[in-house]
């Protein structure tokens, strides 16, 4: 079975970009990316992490192979094809790396990634992950609970949402030389979603430091939401009073909402979300509400119309 049997969002975006730029500009944008590809070195091999515990909520399902997890990626800063991030992310420099923790908190600070990870015991959590493109994976993440970090920062009573920002640096991220997305990539969660014990900040997978293409050195993991909520290479976490903009809902508001909870009953305007193809398997599986995490998270949305709040 072909891997990409549904129209991925990037094709739609290529069309938008084509209209926005005109045919001539698109050809030159493609040439820029091709040059960037030719110059980029493959990422270095990952280092081992010391994991304290096998964390709660771990699924017993078989993890997707390391090869698939690291060669079938969405990371548009390194190109729009699934194989591009593995080939091009060698130019990312995840050390040293600073993260600004700011906004509606009593303890704003800029912290280095090494200092940050030393403060929290690292857990391994094997999560099912479901992409909006109707494929899924099982990923043995290594990370710590975002809620533990947020509590230490002491949110003020005005903090209702958490806004995340990825690195914006076209010298490290050649895909940012094209206007495929509005850079930098941004995402957001409601504060109760961010505080939920399932929500992770990941620094590794398969017991190793996160490979560049998977969002080194720090990325968000929210297993009951479509994969695009999992913002990579985070440089800023800002607590805010109002719902923050998010990259995909800004690009295509009819297709991608703020909540993006996995919901087999709400089709994407261009394809069904009822089933998914687990990478490495031939037969499709049924998609479960909240990606199978309904017991843990459904109560966060009590009283909300999830067909409207997609
Ligand atoms: N974060 C950034 N900065 N840029 C991206 O293009 N893609 C998102 C998300 N985070 C993306 C990102 C999408 S669409 C998905 S499905 C997941 O990352 C893919 O994560 P993976 O490649 O580790 O499976």
CSV table of C-alpha atoms and ligand atoms in Angstrom, one decimal:
chain,number,residue,atom,x,y,z
A,1,UNK,CA,0.0,0.0,0.0
A,2,UNK,CA,1.3,3.4,-0.9
A,3,UNK,CA,2.4,5.5,2.1
A,4,UNK,CA,0.8,8.7,1.0
A,5,UNK,CA,-2.6,7.6,-0.1
A,6,UNK,CA,-4.3,10.7,1.0
A,7,UNK,CA,-3.6,14.3,-0.1
A,8,UNK,CA,-1.2,15.7,2.5
A,9,UNK,CA,-1.6,19.3,3.6
A,10,UNK,CA,1.7,20.2,2.0
A,11,UNK,CA,0.2,19.7,-1.5
A,12,UNK,CA,-2.6,22.0,-0.7
A,13,UNK,CA,-0.1,24.5,0.7
A,14,UNK,CA,2.1,24.2,-2.4
A,15,UNK,CA,-1.0,25.3,-4.3
A,16,UNK,CA,-1.6,28.2,-2.0
A,17,UNK,CA,2.0,29.2,-2.2
A,18,UNK,CA,1.8,28.9,-6.0
A,19,UNK,CA,-1.1,31.3,-6.1
A,20,UNK,CA,0.6,33.7,-3.7
A,21,UNK,CA,3.9,33.7,-5.4
A,22,UNK,CA,3.1,33.1,-9.0
A,23,UNK,CA,4.5,30.3,-11.1
A,24,UNK,CA,8.0,31.9,-11.7
A,25,UNK,CA,8.6,32.5,-8.0
A,26,UNK,CA,7.6,29.0,-7.1
A,27,UNK,CA,10.1,27.6,-9.5
A,28,UNK,CA,12.8,29.7,-7.9
A,29,UNK,CA,11.6,28.8,-4.4
A,30,UNK,CA,12.0,25.1,-5.3
A,31,UNK,CA,15.5,25.8,-6.6
A,32,UNK,CA,16.4,27.5,-3.3
A,33,UNK,CA,15.3,24.4,-1.4
A,34,UNK,CA,17.1,22.0,-3.8
A,35,UNK,CA,20.3,24.0,-3.2
A,36,UNK,CA,19.8,23.9,0.5
A,37,UNK,CA,19.3,20.1,0.3
A,38,UNK,CA,22.5,19.6,-1.7
A,39,UNK,CA,24.5,21.6,0.9
A,40,UNK,CA,23.0,20.0,4.1
A,41,UNK,CA,24.8,17.3,5.9
A,42,UNK,CA,22.9,14.4,7.5
A,43,UNK,CA,22.4,14.8,11.3
A,44,UNK,CA,25.0,13.3,13.7
A,45,UNK,CA,24.2,10.1,15.6
A,46,UNK,CA,22.3,10.6,18.8
A,47,UNK,CA,23.7,10.2,22.4
A,48,UNK,CA,22.2,8.0,25.1
A,49,UNK,CA,20.1,9.5,27.9
A,50,UNK,CA,19.9,8.4,31.5
A,51,UNK,CA,16.2,7.6,32.1
A,52,UNK,CA,15.0,7.6,35.7
A,53,UNK,CA,11.7,5.7,35.3
A,54,UNK,CA,9.3,4.1,32.9
A,55,UNK,CA,6.5,6.7,33.3
A,56,UNK,CA,2.8,6.4,33.7
A,57,UNK,CA,0.4,6.1,30.7
A,58,UNK,CA,2.8,3.9,28.8
A,59,UNK,CA,1.1,1.8,26.1
A,60,UNK,CA,2.1,-1.8,25.7
A,61,UNK,CA,1.7,-1.5,21.9
A,62,UNK,CA,4.8,-2.3,19.8
A,63,UNK,CA,6.8,0.9,19.1
A,64,UNK,CA,7.4,2.0,15.5
A,65,UNK,CA,10.9,1.2,14.3
A,66,UNK,CA,13.6,3.8,15.0
A,67,UNK,CA,14.2,4.0,11.3
A,68,UNK,CA,10.6,5.0,10.6
A,69,UNK,CA,10.4,7.4,13.5
A,70,UNK,CA,13.5,9.2,12.2
A,71,UNK,CA,12.9,9.0,8.4
A,72,UNK,CA,9.2,9.8,8.1
A,73,UNK,CA,8.9,13.2,9.6
A,74,UNK,CA,7.0,16.5,9.3
A,75,UNK,CA,9.4,19.4,10.0
A,76,UNK,CA,8.8,22.0,7.3
A,77,UNK,CA,11.8,24.0,8.5
A,78,UNK,CA,13.8,21.3,6.7
A,79,UNK,CA,11.5,20.6,3.7
A,80,UNK,CA,8.0,19.4,3.0
A,81,UNK,CA,8.7,15.8,2.1
A,82,UNK,CA,8.7,13.1,4.8
A,83,UNK,CA,12.3,12.2,4.1
A,84,UNK,CA,13.6,15.8,4.0
A,85,UNK,CA,14.1,16.4,7.7
A,86,UNK,CA,16.4,13.3,8.1
A,87,UNK,CA,18.5,14.6,5.2
A,88,UNK,CA,18.5,18.3,5.9
A,89,UNK,CA,18.4,18.7,9.7
A,90,UNK,CA,22.1,18.4,10.1
A,91,UNK,CA,22.4,22.1,10.0
A,92,UNK,CA,20.4,22.5,13.2
A,93,UNK,CA,22.6,23.3,16.2
A,94,UNK,CA,20.7,22.1,19.3
A,95,UNK,CA,23.6,23.0,21.7
A,96,UNK,CA,23.9,25.4,23.3
A,97,UNK,CA,20.2,26.2,23.3
A,98,UNK,CA,18.3,28.6,25.4
A,99,UNK,CA,14.6,28.7,26.1
A,100,UNK,CA,12.7,31.8,27.2
A,101,UNK,CA,10.1,31.1,29.9
A,102,UNK,CA,7.9,34.2,30.1
A,103,UNK,CA,4.6,35.9,30.2
A,104,UNK,CA,2.1,35.5,33.0
A,105,UNK,CA,4.4,33.8,35.5
A,106,UNK,CA,6.1,34.9,38.7
A,107,UNK,CA,9.5,33.5,37.7
A,108,UNK,CA,10.3,34.5,34.2
A,109,UNK,CA,13.7,33.3,33.0
A,110,UNK,CA,15.9,32.2,30.2
A,111,UNK,CA,17.3,28.8,30.8
A,112,UNK,CA,19.8,26.5,29.0
A,113,UNK,CA,18.4,23.2,27.8
A,114,UNK,CA,21.0,21.3,29.9
A,115,UNK,CA,20.1,23.1,33.0
A,116,UNK,CA,16.4,22.6,32.3
A,117,UNK,CA,16.7,18.8,31.8
A,118,UNK,CA,18.8,18.4,35.0
A,119,UNK,CA,15.9,19.8,37.1
A,120,UNK,CA,13.5,17.0,36.2
A,121,UNK,CA,13.8,13.2,36.3
A,122,UNK,CA,13.5,11.9,32.8
A,123,UNK,CA,10.8,9.4,32.1
A,124,UNK,CA,10.3,7.0,29.3
A,125,UNK,CA,6.7,7.1,28.0
A,126,UNK,CA,5.5,5.0,25.1
A,127,UNK,CA,2.6,6.9,23.5
A,128,UNK,CA,0.4,6.4,20.5
A,129,UNK,CA,0.7,9.4,18.2
A,130,UNK,CA,-1.9,10.2,15.4
A,131,UNK,CA,-1.2,12.6,12.6
A,132,UNK,CA,-3.9,14.6,11.0
A,133,UNK,CA,-2.8,13.0,7.7
A,134,UNK,CA,-4.4,9.7,9.0
A,135,UNK,CA,-1.2,7.8,9.8
A,136,UNK,CA,-0.1,6.9,13.3
A,137,UNK,CA,3.0,5.7,15.2
A,138,UNK,CA,3.9,4.4,18.6
A,139,UNK,CA,6.8,6.4,20.1
A,140,UNK,CA,9.0,5.7,23.1
A,141,UNK,CA,9.5,9.3,24.2
A,142,UNK,CA,11.9,10.4,26.9
A,143,UNK,CA,10.9,13.6,28.6
A,144,UNK,CA,9.3,15.2,31.6
A,145,UNK,CA,5.8,16.5,32.4
A,146,UNK,CA,5.2,20.1,31.1
A,147,UNK,CA,3.0,20.6,34.1
A,148,UNK,CA,5.9,20.1,36.5
A,149,UNK,CA,7.8,22.9,34.8
A,150,UNK,CA,4.8,25.3,34.6
A,151,UNK,CA,4.1,24.8,38.3
A,152,UNK,CA,7.7,25.8,39.2
A,153,UNK,CA,7.3,29.0,37.2
A,154,UNK,CA,4.3,30.0,39.3
A,155,UNK,CA,1.6,31.1,36.8
A,156,UNK,CA,-0.4,34.2,37.7
A,157,UNK,CA,-4.2,34.1,37.8
A,158,UNK,CA,-4.2,35.7,34.3
A,159,UNK,CA,-2.5,32.7,32.7
A,160,UNK,CA,-5.2,30.9,30.7
A,161,UNK,CA,-3.1,29.5,27.7
A,162,UNK,CA,0.4,28.5,26.9
A,163,UNK,CA,2.0,29.7,23.7
A,164,UNK,CA,5.0,27.9,22.2
A,165,UNK,CA,7.4,29.2,19.6
A,166,UNK,CA,10.0,27.2,17.5
A,167,UNK,CA,13.4,28.5,16.5
A,168,UNK,CA,13.4,31.0,13.6
A,169,UNK,CA,16.8,30.9,12.0
A,170,UNK,CA,17.0,30.3,8.2
A,171,UNK,CA,20.8,29.7,8.5
A,172,UNK,CA,20.0,26.6,10.6
A,173,UNK,CA,16.6,25.8,9.1
A,174,UNK,CA,16.9,26.2,5.3
A,175,UNK,CA,13.2,25.5,4.7
A,176,UNK,CA,12.5,28.9,6.4
A,177,UNK,CA,13.9,30.6,3.2
A,178,UNK,CA,10.6,29.6,1.6
A,179,UNK,CA,7.3,31.1,2.7
A,180,UNK,CA,5.6,27.6,2.9
A,181,UNK,CA,4.5,28.5,6.5
A,182,UNK,CA,4.4,31.7,8.4
A,183,UNK,CA,7.7,31.4,10.4
A,184,UNK,CA,8.3,30.8,13.2
A,185,UNK,CA,6.1,27.8,13.8
A,186,UNK,CA,3.8,28.5,16.7
A,187,UNK,CA,1.5,26.4,18.8
A,188,UNK,CA,-0.7,26.7,21.9
A,189,UNK,CA,-2.6,24.8,24.6
A,190,UNK,CA,-5.2,25.8,27.1
A,191,UNK,CA,-3.5,25.9,30.5
A,192,UNK,CA,-5.4,22.8,31.8
A,193,UNK,CA,-4.3,20.8,28.7
A,194,UNK,CA,-0.7,22.0,29.3
A,195,UNK,CA,-0.9,21.0,33.0
A,196,UNK,CA,-2.4,17.5,32.2
A,197,UNK,CA,0.0,14.8,33.3
A,198,UNK,CA,-0.1,13.2,29.8
A,199,UNK,CA,1.5,16.3,28.3
A,200,UNK,CA,5.2,15.9,27.9
A,201,UNK,CA,8.2,18.0,27.0
A,202,UNK,CA,10.4,15.5,25.1
A,203,UNK,CA,14.1,15.5,25.0
A,204,UNK,CA,14.6,12.1,23.5
A,205,UNK,CA,13.2,8.9,22.0
A,206,UNK,CA,14.3,5.3,22.1
A,207,UNK,CA,16.5,6.2,25.1
A,208,UNK,CA,18.6,8.6,23.0
A,209,UNK,CA,18.8,12.4,22.7
A,210,UNK,CA,16.1,13.6,20.2
A,211,UNK,CA,17.4,13.3,16.7
A,212,UNK,CA,17.4,16.7,15.0
A,213,UNK,CA,14.6,15.8,12.7
A,214,UNK,CA,12.3,14.8,15.6
A,215,UNK,CA,12.6,18.3,17.1
A,216,UNK,CA,15.9,18.6,19.0
A,217,UNK,CA,16.5,19.6,21.6
A,218,UNK,CA,13.0,20.1,23.1
A,219,UNK,CA,9.5,19.4,21.6
A,220,UNK,CA,6.0,19.2,22.8
A,221,UNK,CA,4.1,15.8,22.9
A,222,UNK,CA,0.3,15.8,23.4
A,223,UNK,CA,-0.8,12.3,22.5
A,224,UNK,CA,-4.6,12.9,22.4
A,225,UNK,CA,-4.2,15.7,19.7
A,226,UNK,CA,-3.2,15.5,16.1
A,227,UNK,CA,0.6,15.5,15.6
A,228,UNK,CA,0.8,19.1,14.4
A,229,UNK,CA,0.3,20.3,18.0
A,230,UNK,CA,3.7,18.7,18.8
A,231,UNK,CA,5.8,21.8,18.1
A,232,UNK,CA,9.5,21.1,17.6
A,233,UNK,CA,12.8,22.9,18.6
A,234,UNK,CA,11.1,25.1,21.1
A,235,UNK,CA,12.8,28.4,22.0
A,236,UNK,CA,9.9,30.2,23.9
A,237,UNK,CA,7.2,29.2,26.2
A,238,UNK,CA,4.9,32.1,27.1
A,239,UNK,CA,1.9,32.0,29.4
A,240,UNK,CA,-0.8,34.3,28.2
A,241,UNK,CA,-4.4,35.4,28.9
A,242,UNK,CA,-5.8,35.0,25.4
A,243,UNK,CA,-5.9,32.0,23.1
A,244,UNK,CA,-2.7,32.3,21.0
A,245,UNK,CA,-2.4,31.9,17.2
A,246,UNK,CA,-1.3,28.5,16.0
A,247,UNK,CA,0.5,27.9,12.7
A,248,UNK,CA,-1.8,25.5,11.0
A,249,UNK,CA,-5.1,27.2,12.0
A,250,UNK,CA,-3.6,30.4,10.7
A,251,UNK,CA,-2.6,28.8,7.4
A,252,UNK,CA,-5.9,26.9,6.8
A,253,UNK,CA,-8.5,27.8,9.4
A,254,UNK,CA,-11.2,25.6,7.9
A,255,UNK,CA,-9.0,22.6,8.1
A,256,UNK,CA,-7.1,22.9,11.3
A,257,UNK,CA,-8.5,24.2,14.6
A,258,UNK,CA,-6.9,25.3,17.8
A,259,UNK,CA,-8.0,22.2,19.7
A,260,UNK,CA,-7.1,19.5,17.1
A,261,UNK,CA,-8.3,16.7,19.4
A,262,UNK,CA,-8.2,13.3,17.6
A,263,UNK,CA,-11.8,12.7,16.6
A,264,UNK,CA,-12.9,9.9,14.3
A,265,UNK,CA,-16.3,11.6,13.9
A,266,UNK,CA,-15.1,14.9,12.6
A,267,UNK,CA,-13.7,14.4,9.1
A,268,UNK,CA,-11.0,16.7,7.7
A,269,UNK,CA,-12.7,18.7,4.9
A,270,UNK,CA,-10.8,16.6,2.4
A,271,UNK,CA,-10.6,13.1,3.9
A,272,UNK,CA,-12.1,10.9,6.6
A,273,UNK,CA,-10.5,10.7,10.1
A,274,UNK,CA,-12.3,7.4,10.9
A,275,UNK,CA,-9.3,5.2,10.2
A,276,UNK,CA,-5.5,5.4,10.3
A,277,UNK,CA,-2.6,3.6,8.9
A,278,UNK,CA,-0.1,2.6,11.5
A,279,UNK,CA,3.4,3.1,10.0
A,280,UNK,CA,4.8,-0.4,9.4
A,281,UNK,CA,1.4,-2.1,9.1
A,282,UNK,CA,-0.7,-2.9,6.0
A,283,UNK,CA,-4.2,-3.0,7.4
A,284,UNK,CA,-5.9,0.2,8.6
A,285,UNK,CA,-7.0,0.6,12.2
A,286,UNK,CA,-10.0,2.4,13.5
A,287,UNK,CA,-9.1,5.8,15.0
A,288,UNK,CA,-10.2,6.1,18.6
A,289,UNK,CA,-11.7,9.3,20.2
A,290,UNK,CA,-8.9,11.3,21.8
A,291,UNK,CA,-6.5,8.7,20.2
A,292,UNK,CA,-7.4,6.2,22.9
A,293,UNK,CA,-6.8,8.6,25.8
A,294,UNK,CA,-10.4,9.5,26.4
A,295,UNK,CA,-10.4,8.1,30.0
A,296,UNK,CA,-7.6,10.5,30.9
A,297,UNK,CA,-8.7,13.7,29.0
A,298,UNK,CA,-12.4,13.7,27.9
A,299,UNK,CA,-13.4,15.5,31.0
A,300,UNK,CA,-11.3,18.5,30.0
A,301,UNK,CA,-13.9,19.2,27.2
A,302,UNK,CA,-17.1,18.5,29.2
A,303,UNK,CA,-19.9,20.6,27.8
A,304,UNK,CA,-17.9,21.7,24.7
A,305,UNK,CA,-19.2,21.0,21.1
A,306,UNK,CA,-16.1,19.2,19.7
A,307,UNK,CA,-17.5,19.2,16.2
A,308,UNK,CA,-17.4,23.0,16.4
A,309,UNK,CA,-14.2,23.2,18.5
A,310,UNK,CA,-12.1,21.0,16.2
B,1,LIG,N1,7.1,21.7,14.5
B,1,LIG,C1,7.8,22.5,13.7
B,1,LIG,N2,8.5,23.5,14.3
B,1,LIG,N3,7.7,22.5,12.4
B,1,LIG,C2,6.9,21.6,11.8
B,1,LIG,O1,6.8,21.5,10.5
B,1,LIG,N4,5.3,19.7,12.1
B,1,LIG,C3,4.3,19.2,13.0
B,1,LIG,C4,4.8,18.8,14.3
B,1,LIG,N5,5.7,19.8,14.8
B,1,LIG,C5,6.2,20.6,12.6
B,1,LIG,C6,6.3,20.7,14.0
B,1,LIG,C7,3.6,18.0,12.4
B,1,LIG,S1,2.5,18.4,11.1
B,1,LIG,C8,3.7,16.8,12.9
B,1,LIG,S2,2.7,15.5,12.3
B,1,LIG,C9,4.7,16.5,13.9
B,1,LIG,O2,5.5,17.6,14.2
B,1,LIG,C10,5.6,15.3,13.4
B,1,LIG,O3,6.5,14.9,14.3
B,1,LIG,P1,7.5,13.7,14.0
B,1,LIG,O4,8.2,14.1,12.7
B,1,LIG,O5,8.5,13.6,15.1
B,1,LIG,O6,6.6,12.5,13.8
